[in-house]
Amino acid sequence: MRITEQRIKAMTTAGLNLIGQALSIYDSQLRLVLSNRRFQEMFDLPDALVQPGALFRDTIHFLASRGEYGDEGSVDDMVEVRVEQALAFEPHYMERERANGQVISIEGAPLPQGGWVAVYTDITSAKRAENLLRARSEELSGQLLTHAEELSATNRKLAATITALEEAKRELTEIEARTRLTTEMMPAHIAHLNSEGRYDYSNRRLSSVMPGRPSEILGLHISEALGANAFGRVSAHLQNAYNGKTSVFEFTEDQDSRRIRVSFTPDGAGGVYVMSVDITEETQARVALQQTRRREMAAQMTNGLAHDFSNLLTIILGMQSQLDKMALPEDAHALIAATQKTARRGGQLLNRIADMTGHRTPQPKATDLRRLLEDLRIVATPSLPRGVGLSVVNTLPEQALMLDPGMLQDALLNLVLNARDACGTTGQVTISAHAIGDIWIEITVSDTGSGFSSEALEKALNPFFTTKGSDGSGLGLPMVYDTVKLAGGDLNLRNTPSGASVILRLPYRPAPPAQEGLVLLVEDSDDLRGQFRDMLIDLGFSVIEATSTDEALALTENVEGIVMVLSDIRLEGTATGLDLLSQLKSRLPCILMTSLPYTDPLHRQALAMAPVLSKPFSKAQLSALVRTEAA
């Protein structure tokens, strides 16, 4: 039967309450973690000072005010002296006589993670026997022997108790150290909130899940640690947890739009356990996979219809061609020409549908987005009326990014032409690009036209919806939407005070470096690993090799200077190249390779995480992904 953490805590507390000595454990911030009933009884402490989280300073102030330490000066001075001694976390043993005549020994020992444990023992009887020996040494009678026996028995009991306490302290220290080490290794923030919403435990990973937040958050209220905006997103779920209901949810935090999954779990004693995970990359992969599945379903539904419709258009064009050769009135020839034009337009529409539902796989490569946008401005400007201007505002870092430049440029050109139509003969079209942290690239195409109607805002991404009448196919924006989703991004439409904006958000993936530095090659086939090693060396890299995810992770931890990872998807063992990418602590540029077909779920998921080379590939193809010229 599995013993729950709550039951273990209850059993530990019950065991400590049976010990004759008083015991207290304070953390590195001098807040009470645990004490037994004897601790409260020995010093006659109020309930508030024996609750977890009670301050050591408050307890000392209470005792000093009551005369516990005699007349050593002002209460505040006595408190400060003892607080400073406690913060030193040094082992100590001392004996002192209390104001009520009781004599106690105090033994303190520091804990590995900060704080200390103290054991208080009533040694009044032992001291009385010692004093009796000194005062009546000449009367070593039965009374002395009796006290000697009592002292001997007391010492034996004390020794046994101390041994038990030391073992309990050792076990508690080991359990605490193992628990903290385990939680600190996890790629998630794990914490506990007390009944007031303040952190009394944290694995110090908040800043890695939500950059910009502090790592040392013990004692902070959750609203202080997360910030007002993020706390506003989670407060309702947190309240549900305090009401006894487990809550698991996702939200997008404002600082760099990371997607965070949070779990709030009641602890049954008034507090809440917290686990937060950054699932941004998982969300991007999920979005790309969902779009691929939608496209496959659409392809299955439309391929048969498109085939039959194409045959009908072919028959119509053939019949119209025969009619055109006949001696018919001039008006009839005009109708024949219009019919042929419409049929050809139907054929073009079929081609557009095939593009949307067919096999469109992003081919990301190192792309200078600044140059791409400038080239787009040069290409698109001649298609604009004289009264319509086109400008580019680019604040992206000067860094090559992994993008499919062809698909992206086609999508942006489509949006520019739509903006041109919205502006009419005069107006302004603006393309702006910036980074959101190191998570997203955001590209906005805005215009000074009339804006989207409420119907267009709702339906513009639906295939065949158009506001251009017979001049529009209704496939332009859906094609752009498809392009963005295949890359793991998102698209939004909105009106602005001066017109309309279409916002593309794409994953921010830095390109691998130029041909220099150390590459980690992860491949479990000896023959293939040798081929790929030779390719990389020919391209100017040094190479270090691994055959499994565990081996590769160990190398990234212990070998400095790795600038890129080239990994197969299927590896030795159960873990895959996708697991390797997910567990890499640093954001190393990565390229995946595989012989899996495109229809394999792992292949599709990989496309949303990193560039993928299909085996077999040439040195020139590998070179293109690492920004070198083909050899």
XYZ file of C-alpha atoms in Angstrom:
631
model
C 0.000 0.000 0.000
C 1.376 3.429 -0.959
C 1.986 5.716 2.027
C 0.982 9.288 1.228
C 3.097 12.290 2.093
C 0.396 13.539 4.462
C 0.385 10.230 6.327
C 4.187 10.221 6.574
C 4.056 13.751 8.023
C 1.413 12.720 10.560
C 3.397 9.653 11.631
C 6.592 11.695 11.956
C 4.862 14.313 14.114
C 3.285 11.624 16.315
C 6.673 9.973 16.805
C 8.385 13.225 17.758
C 5.637 13.986 20.278
C 6.566 10.775 22.152
C 10.150 11.940 22.701
C 10.913 13.324 26.153
C 13.111 16.109 24.788
C 11.804 19.285 23.173
C 12.659 19.640 19.478
C 12.394 22.484 16.968
C 13.480 22.875 13.329
C 13.844 26.337 11.757
C 14.619 27.062 8.091
C 17.248 29.404 6.628
C 14.899 32.370 7.091
C 14.439 31.438 10.775
C 10.842 30.320 10.295
C 9.547 27.314 12.193
C 9.273 24.192 10.042
C 8.477 21.617 12.724
C 8.317 21.248 16.508
C 6.974 18.641 18.920
C 4.486 19.032 21.747
C 7.261 18.982 24.383
C 8.737 22.174 22.856
C 5.531 24.078 23.550
C 5.107 22.559 27.007
C 8.692 23.187 28.157
C 8.593 26.922 27.332
C 4.822 27.406 27.806
C 4.498 28.909 24.308
C 1.229 30.174 22.818
C -0.207 28.226 19.861
C 0.765 30.949 17.363
C 4.481 30.428 18.059
C 4.428 26.672 17.371
C 2.704 26.850 13.994
C 4.817 26.241 10.848
C 6.078 29.602 9.628
C 6.282 31.209 13.105
C 9.321 33.494 13.332
C 12.254 32.608 15.605
C 12.534 36.330 16.403
C 8.964 36.415 17.762
C 9.575 33.346 19.934
C 12.772 34.827 21.431
C 10.987 38.151 22.029
C 8.184 36.318 23.861
C 10.642 34.418 26.086
C 12.847 37.438 26.762
C 9.839 39.586 27.703
C 8.839 36.912 30.212
C 12.290 36.958 31.855
C 13.508 33.684 30.360
C 17.060 35.037 29.957
C 17.221 37.017 33.179
C 18.264 40.659 33.266
C 20.829 40.866 30.468
C 19.759 44.263 29.163
C 16.904 45.387 26.957
C 14.578 42.833 25.397
C 15.411 44.051 21.872
C 19.149 43.647 22.512
C 18.656 40.098 23.801
C 16.559 39.269 20.730
C 19.142 40.672 18.260
C 22.032 38.784 19.886
C 20.222 35.440 19.680
C 18.961 36.027 16.145
C 22.524 36.767 14.977
C 23.767 33.615 16.701
C 21.019 31.561 15.028
C 21.794 32.967 11.564
C 25.403 31.786 11.939
C 24.133 28.171 11.689
C 27.019 26.750 13.741
C 26.859 23.540 15.832
C 26.589 24.333 19.528
C 25.925 22.853 22.976
C 25.123 24.847 26.088
C 23.455 24.526 29.492
C 21.545 27.263 31.267
C 19.310 27.715 34.300
C 15.874 29.164 33.589
C 14.097 31.728 35.735
C 11.880 28.968 37.224
C 14.940 27.043 38.443
C 14.823 24.410 35.711
C 18.176 23.567 34.117
C 18.162 22.655 30.423
C 20.775 21.646 27.881
C 20.501 22.957 24.320
C 22.121 21.124 21.399
C 21.882 22.663 17.893
C 23.050 21.362 14.519
C 22.814 23.027 11.066
C 20.918 21.407 8.163
C 22.463 21.014 4.678
C 19.910 23.282 2.980
C 20.104 26.015 5.625
C 18.378 26.323 8.983
C 18.967 24.116 12.007
C 17.505 21.562 14.371
C 17.691 22.062 18.155
C 17.064 19.589 21.008
C 16.251 20.845 24.522
C 16.721 18.437 27.489
C 15.629 18.899 31.098
C 18.788 18.093 33.132
C 17.545 19.538 36.437
C 17.763 16.187 38.250
C 21.267 15.557 36.982
C 22.409 19.002 38.104
C 20.789 18.541 41.496
C 22.701 15.320 41.978
C 25.964 17.021 40.993
C 25.342 19.850 43.491
C 24.519 17.344 46.207
C 27.830 15.568 45.618
C 29.752 18.791 45.966
C 27.894 19.992 49.115
C 27.912 16.735 51.016
C 30.946 14.880 49.793
C 31.679 13.849 53.377
C 28.282 12.164 53.700
C 28.551 9.735 50.818
C 25.739 7.668 52.062
C 22.879 5.801 50.623
C 21.364 9.080 49.486
C 24.404 9.755 47.279
C 24.349 6.259 45.920
C 20.664 6.635 45.156
C 21.249 9.891 43.259
C 24.243 8.347 41.518
C 22.072 5.475 40.379
C 19.380 7.920 39.252
C 21.975 9.960 37.415
C 23.402 6.874 35.769
C 19.953 5.747 34.674
C 19.152 9.246 33.428
C 22.389 9.352 31.461
C 21.627 6.023 29.886
C 18.148 7.179 28.904
C 19.573 10.433 27.630
C 22.199 8.641 25.550
C 19.572 6.353 24.043
C 17.305 9.292 23.284
C 20.113 11.313 21.737
C 21.039 8.362 19.535
C 17.432 8.063 18.394
C 17.233 11.802 17.758
C 20.454 11.765 15.781
C 19.144 8.940 13.615
C 15.839 10.763 13.110
C 17.731 13.950 12.241
C 19.934 12.048 9.782
C 16.946 10.437 8.074
C 15.049 13.730 7.918
C 18.101 15.461 6.457
C 18.582 12.752 3.820
C 14.902 12.739 2.872
C 14.847 16.523 2.606
C 18.060 16.571 0.542
C 16.829 13.848 -1.845
C 13.463 15.536 -2.256
C 15.025 18.926 -2.994
C 17.584 17.441 -5.410
C 14.824 15.590 -7.274
C 12.586 18.633 -7.579
C 15.445 20.933 -8.602
C 16.330 18.566 -11.460
C 12.804 18.693 -12.883
C 12.087 21.172 -15.742
C 9.193 22.628 -13.780
C 8.592 24.967 -10.875
C 7.399 23.000 -7.840
C 6.345 24.909 -4.747
C 4.014 25.017 -1.768
C 1.880 27.931 -0.587
C 0.785 28.276 3.009
C -2.743 29.267 3.963
C -1.882 32.956 3.421
C -0.639 32.442 -0.138
C 3.048 32.737 0.774
C 5.716 30.345 -0.485
C 7.134 28.101 2.246
C 8.792 25.726 -0.244
C 10.197 26.213 -3.748
C 12.619 24.271 -5.951
C 13.937 27.658 -7.150
C 12.879 27.075 -10.785
C 10.309 29.857 -11.160
C 12.707 32.073 -13.106
C 13.442 29.286 -15.627
C 9.733 28.717 -16.303
C 8.781 32.407 -16.236
C 11.869 34.535 -16.970
C 12.073 37.836 -15.156
C 10.666 36.441 -11.918
C 12.857 35.884 -8.843
C 14.324 32.488 -7.959
C 14.441 33.037 -4.186
C 10.750 33.414 -3.352
C 10.420 31.867 0.127
C 8.227 34.116 2.235
C 6.907 36.059 -0.773
C 3.209 36.169 -1.536
C 2.397 34.555 -4.881
C 1.171 37.897 -6.236
C 4.604 39.437 -5.519
C 6.478 36.561 -7.164
C 4.343 36.355 -10.319
C 3.506 40.019 -10.818
C 0.062 41.603 -11.067
C -0.818 40.470 -14.602
C 0.158 36.808 -14.217
C -1.426 36.632 -10.763
C -4.641 37.990 -12.252
C -4.674 35.036 -14.679
C -4.276 32.413 -11.929
C -6.051 33.925 -8.908
C -9.474 32.393 -9.610
C -7.949 28.918 -10.026
C -5.880 29.398 -6.857
C -9.004 30.279 -4.907
C -10.629 27.077 -6.164
C -7.656 25.143 -4.796
C -7.966 26.835 -1.410
C -11.619 25.788 -1.532
C -10.484 22.178 -1.905
C -10.715 21.702 -5.687
C -7.712 20.677 -7.810
C -7.228 22.977 -10.795
C -5.127 22.385 -13.950
C -5.111 25.129 -16.589
C -2.990 26.953 -19.168
C -2.376 30.646 -19.731
C -0.148 32.884 -21.833
C 1.995 35.164 -19.711
C 2.515 38.732 -20.894
C 6.272 39.208 -20.694
C 7.276 37.097 -23.710
C 4.038 35.218 -24.450
C 5.185 31.867 -23.090
C 2.472 29.273 -22.700
C 2.405 28.011 -19.104
C 0.551 25.012 -17.671
C -0.214 25.316 -13.935
C -1.512 22.763 -11.446
C -2.928 23.841 -8.061
C -3.529 20.931 -5.651
C -4.932 21.345 -2.104
C -2.719 19.778 0.562
C -5.599 19.004 2.920
C -4.185 21.241 5.654
C -5.009 24.698 4.313
C -2.117 25.070 1.867
C -1.706 24.453 -1.868
C 0.910 22.573 -3.912
C 1.942 24.339 -7.129
C 3.518 22.982 -10.306
C 4.193 25.233 -13.323
C 5.613 24.048 -16.664
C 6.635 25.979 -19.774
C 4.735 24.222 -22.608
C 5.440 26.785 -25.342
C 7.284 24.344 -27.597
C 4.719 21.634 -26.887
C 1.952 24.049 -27.902
C 3.769 24.988 -31.094
C 4.195 21.310 -31.997
C 0.561 20.604 -31.135
C -0.666 23.459 -33.315
C 1.439 22.295 -36.268
C 0.256 18.696 -35.865
C -3.399 19.751 -35.611
C -3.081 21.807 -38.797
C -1.474 18.873 -40.606
C -4.353 16.604 -39.571
C -6.939 19.173 -40.656
C -5.252 19.458 -44.033
C -5.218 15.674 -44.449
C -8.930 15.488 -43.666
C -9.617 18.309 -46.114
C -7.508 16.550 -48.744
C -9.481 13.313 -48.319
C -12.767 15.193 -48.676
C -11.775 17.353 -51.643
C -9.507 15.147 -53.756
C -12.320 13.005 -55.121
C -14.580 16.006 -55.728
C -11.753 17.963 -57.329
C -10.979 15.067 -59.671
C -14.593 14.805 -60.849
C -14.968 18.568 -61.104
C -11.765 18.798 -63.128
C -13.157 16.230 -65.578
C -16.368 18.235 -65.911
C -14.406 21.434 -66.591
C -12.394 19.600 -69.243
C -15.616 18.459 -70.945
C -17.097 21.981 -70.743
C -13.973 23.540 -72.275
C -13.964 20.909 -75.045
C -17.611 21.517 -75.884
C -17.121 25.278 -75.850
C -14.122 24.900 -78.174
C -16.310 22.958 -80.638
C -19.067 25.559 -80.417
C -16.532 28.307 -81.084
C -15.713 26.643 -84.443
C -19.333 26.636 -85.538
C -21.006 29.358 -87.552
C -22.916 31.000 -84.738
C -24.071 34.593 -84.198
C -21.468 37.006 -82.839
C -23.278 37.239 -79.499
C -22.921 33.456 -79.122
C -19.143 33.668 -79.560
C -19.009 36.242 -76.767
C -20.929 33.864 -74.492
C -18.587 31.022 -75.457
C -15.538 33.151 -74.566
C -17.075 34.091 -71.194
C -17.851 30.433 -70.488
C -14.290 29.391 -71.333
C -12.879 32.155 -69.110
C -15.067 31.058 -66.210
C -14.132 27.400 -66.672
C -10.422 28.263 -66.690
C -10.950 30.305 -63.525
C -12.550 27.192 -62.022
C -9.397 25.275 -62.941
C -7.251 27.885 -61.203
C -9.485 27.572 -58.148
C -8.931 23.812 -58.142
C -5.190 24.414 -58.201
C -5.504 26.738 -55.201
C -7.518 24.101 -53.349
C -4.864 21.497 -54.188
C -2.198 23.833 -52.786
C -4.117 24.168 -49.541
C -4.887 20.485 -49.038
C -1.906 18.925 -50.761
C 1.526 17.991 -49.495
C 2.908 21.349 -48.318
C 5.829 20.765 -45.973
C 7.751 23.746 -44.599
C 11.432 23.660 -45.552
C 13.084 25.954 -42.997
C 16.547 27.261 -43.688
C 18.788 29.979 -42.294
C 16.978 33.146 -43.363
C 17.944 36.793 -43.089
C 14.486 38.113 -42.289
C 15.626 41.729 -42.605
C 16.728 41.083 -46.177
C 13.597 39.047 -46.960
C 11.337 41.918 -45.905
C 13.380 44.444 -47.850
C 13.249 42.221 -50.948
C 9.491 41.926 -50.447
C 9.169 45.725 -50.365
C 11.079 45.981 -53.664
C 8.999 43.216 -55.305
C 5.612 44.443 -54.060
C 6.003 48.190 -54.620
C 5.445 48.114 -58.439
C 2.092 46.388 -57.910
C 0.806 49.280 -55.757
C -0.963 52.388 -57.076
C 1.076 55.590 -57.074
C -0.873 56.898 -54.116
C -0.235 53.844 -51.904
C 3.062 53.662 -50.014
C 4.767 50.557 -48.598
C 7.150 50.767 -45.636
C 9.011 48.200 -43.536
C 9.745 48.636 -39.817
C 12.080 45.893 -38.593
C 13.386 45.714 -35.025
C 14.406 42.048 -35.106
C 17.888 41.135 -33.845
C 20.543 40.834 -36.547
C 20.409 37.059 -36.434
C 19.532 34.481 -39.069
C 16.351 32.564 -38.247
C 15.059 29.161 -39.316
C 12.131 29.916 -41.648
C 10.758 28.741 -44.969
C 11.491 31.949 -46.910
C 9.403 30.973 -49.941
C 6.224 30.186 -48.006
C 6.661 33.230 -45.748
C 7.280 35.647 -48.622
C 4.263 34.284 -50.531
C 2.093 34.736 -47.444
C 3.284 38.306 -46.820
C 2.887 39.245 -50.489
C -0.690 37.956 -50.339
C -1.353 40.176 -47.307
C 0.250 43.232 -48.974
C -1.959 42.802 -52.041
C -5.041 42.462 -49.812
C -3.985 45.660 -48.013
C -3.559 47.377 -51.376
C -7.120 46.469 -52.322
C -8.378 47.797 -48.983
C -6.602 51.152 -49.460
C -7.881 51.852 -52.961
C -5.951 54.599 -54.800
C -4.379 56.242 -51.730
C -3.120 55.032 -48.402
C -0.242 53.379 -46.585
C 0.734 49.726 -46.098
C 3.216 48.916 -43.310
C 5.063 45.694 -42.536
C 6.506 45.624 -39.008
C 8.506 42.827 -37.385
C 9.832 42.356 -33.861
C 10.756 39.583 -31.436
C 8.797 38.675 -28.317
C 11.537 37.486 -25.971
C 13.214 34.451 -27.486
C 9.892 32.674 -28.044
C 8.098 34.368 -30.952
C 8.602 36.472 -34.085
C 5.671 38.790 -34.675
C 5.105 40.220 -38.183
C 2.235 42.658 -38.717
C 0.858 43.847 -42.051
C -1.332 46.912 -41.482
C -3.103 49.337 -43.812
C -5.059 52.585 -43.717
C -8.096 51.133 -45.456
C -11.661 50.800 -44.209
C -10.840 47.883 -41.874
C -12.534 44.506 -41.476
C -16.275 44.273 -41.188
C -17.588 42.376 -38.170
C -18.485 39.494 -40.494
C -14.992 39.469 -41.997
C -13.357 39.402 -38.545
C -15.400 36.300 -37.801
C -15.184 34.460 -41.138
C -12.164 35.756 -43.092
C -10.071 32.671 -42.301
C -12.775 30.329 -43.616
C -12.065 28.989 -47.128
C -14.091 30.667 -49.915
C -15.241 33.608 -47.784
C -14.547 36.825 -49.693
C -15.662 40.450 -49.686
C -14.403 41.004 -53.267
C -17.344 39.399 -55.034
C -16.465 37.567 -58.242
C -12.930 39.018 -58.149
C -11.964 37.044 -55.054
C -11.442 33.322 -54.481
C -11.701 33.419 -50.690
C -8.499 31.366 -50.396
C -5.871 34.062 -49.822
C -6.126 34.467 -46.045
C -6.805 30.744 -45.462
C -3.552 30.002 -47.353
C -1.670 32.444 -45.111
C -3.319 30.924 -42.032
C -2.314 27.444 -43.223
C 1.303 28.568 -43.732
C 1.528 30.015 -40.228
C -0.117 27.030 -38.541
C 2.173 24.566 -40.319
C 5.112 26.408 -38.763
C 3.595 26.098 -35.258
C 2.475 29.731 -35.082
C -0.786 31.674 -35.059
C -2.579 34.435 -36.976
C -4.907 37.166 -35.720
C -7.021 39.825 -37.425
C -7.916 43.141 -35.845
C -9.041 46.639 -36.690
C -6.930 49.651 -35.740
C -7.878 53.332 -35.449
C -6.475 53.869 -38.961
C -7.442 50.636 -40.736
C -6.772 46.926 -40.303
C -3.914 44.642 -39.234
C -3.059 40.997 -39.834
C -0.641 39.669 -37.210
C 1.516 36.591 -37.860
C 3.235 34.979 -34.900
C 5.944 32.399 -35.711
C 8.267 30.402 -33.415
C 11.603 32.153 -32.826
C 14.260 29.640 -33.860
C 17.830 30.931 -34.309
C 19.701 29.432 -37.255
C 22.680 27.156 -36.608
C 26.005 28.983 -36.598
C 28.350 29.313 -39.530
C 30.794 26.485 -40.214
C 32.845 26.581 -37.081
C 32.823 25.056 -33.613
C 31.933 21.673 -32.154
C 28.899 19.674 -33.339
C 27.282 16.941 -31.249
C 26.326 14.139 -33.678
C 23.726 11.715 -32.247
C 23.196 8.612 -34.402
C 22.935 4.953 -33.345
C 24.018 3.456 -36.689
C 27.807 3.145 -36.876
C 27.867 3.286 -40.681
C 25.616 6.327 -40.955
C 27.372 8.088 -38.104
C 30.647 7.760 -40.008
C 29.086 9.282 -43.156
C 27.579 12.211 -41.292
C 30.805 12.783 -39.361
C 32.714 13.094 -42.654
C 30.136 15.570 -44.004
C 30.426 17.777 -40.925
C 34.219 17.691 -40.967
C 34.199 18.643 -44.665
C 31.993 21.605 -43.736
C 34.580 22.811 -41.230
C 33.179 21.491 -37.961
C 34.741 19.479 -35.164
C 32.557 16.523 -34.169
C 31.739 14.715 -30.919
C 29.483 11.651 -31.090
C 26.750 9.903 -29.098
C 24.360 7.014 -29.765
C 21.541 7.722 -27.266
C 19.696 10.575 -25.624
C 21.246 9.896 -22.199
C 24.753 9.874 -23.649
C 24.086 13.069 -25.596
C 22.709 14.882 -22.545
C 25.738 13.846 -20.499
C 28.037 15.302 -23.184
C 26.156 18.616 -23.290
C 26.529 18.850 -19.499
C 30.265 18.091 -19.418
C 31.702 19.268 -22.739
C 32.060 22.980 -23.382
C 31.944 24.626 -26.791
C 29.129 22.626 -28.430
C 27.512 24.986 -30.950
C 24.995 22.692 -32.638
C 23.273 19.296 -32.337
C 22.605 17.008 -35.319
C 20.460 14.102 -34.128
C 18.495 11.226 -35.576
C 14.888 10.931 -34.370
C 15.090 7.198 -33.627
C 17.979 6.479 -31.249
C 19.388 3.698 -29.114
C 17.028 3.063 -26.188
C 13.459 4.272 -25.756
C 14.131 8.031 -25.798
C 14.038 9.827 -29.165
C 15.735 12.829 -30.674
C 12.589 14.798 -29.782
C 13.139 13.907 -26.112
C 16.731 15.097 -26.466
C 15.607 18.502 -27.765
C 13.040 18.825 -24.955
C 15.614 18.066 -22.239
C 18.451 20.277 -23.464
C 18.889 22.988 -20.829
C 20.511 25.482 -23.196
C 18.790 26.525 -26.402
C 21.373 24.974 -28.732
C 20.548 25.118 -32.444
C 19.363 21.643 -33.439
C 18.796 19.780 -36.698
C 16.911 16.485 -36.746
C 17.259 13.768 -39.376
C 15.119 10.719 -40.089
C 14.188 7.994 -42.526
C 10.619 7.937 -41.174
C 7.923 8.827 -43.746
C 6.245 12.198 -43.514
C 3.025 10.493 -42.384
C 4.715 9.145 -39.230
C 3.567 11.106 -36.130
C 7.161 11.500 -34.895
C 8.187 13.057 -38.216
C 5.297 15.523 -38.072
C 5.983 16.434 -34.467
C 9.664 16.938 -35.268
C 8.833 19.440 -38.024
C 7.265 21.703 -35.407
C 10.351 21.549 -33.168
C 13.360 21.887 -35.492
C 14.510 21.601 -39.120
C 14.299 17.999 -40.354
C 16.531 16.350 -42.980
C 15.035 13.292 -44.670
C 17.505 10.455 -45.131
C 19.303 10.024 -47.430
C 20.551 13.609 -47.792
C 23.573 15.170 -49.410
C 26.304 17.350 -47.984
C 24.815 20.217 -49.973
C 21.452 19.798 -48.228
C 23.127 19.675 -44.816
C 25.237 22.664 -45.798
C 22.151 24.712 -46.635
C 20.861 24.260 -43.104
C 24.104 25.341 -41.450
C 24.581 28.421 -43.660
C 27.462 27.194 -45.768
C 27.798 26.991 -49.518
C 27.223 23.590 -51.074
C 30.485 21.725 -51.436
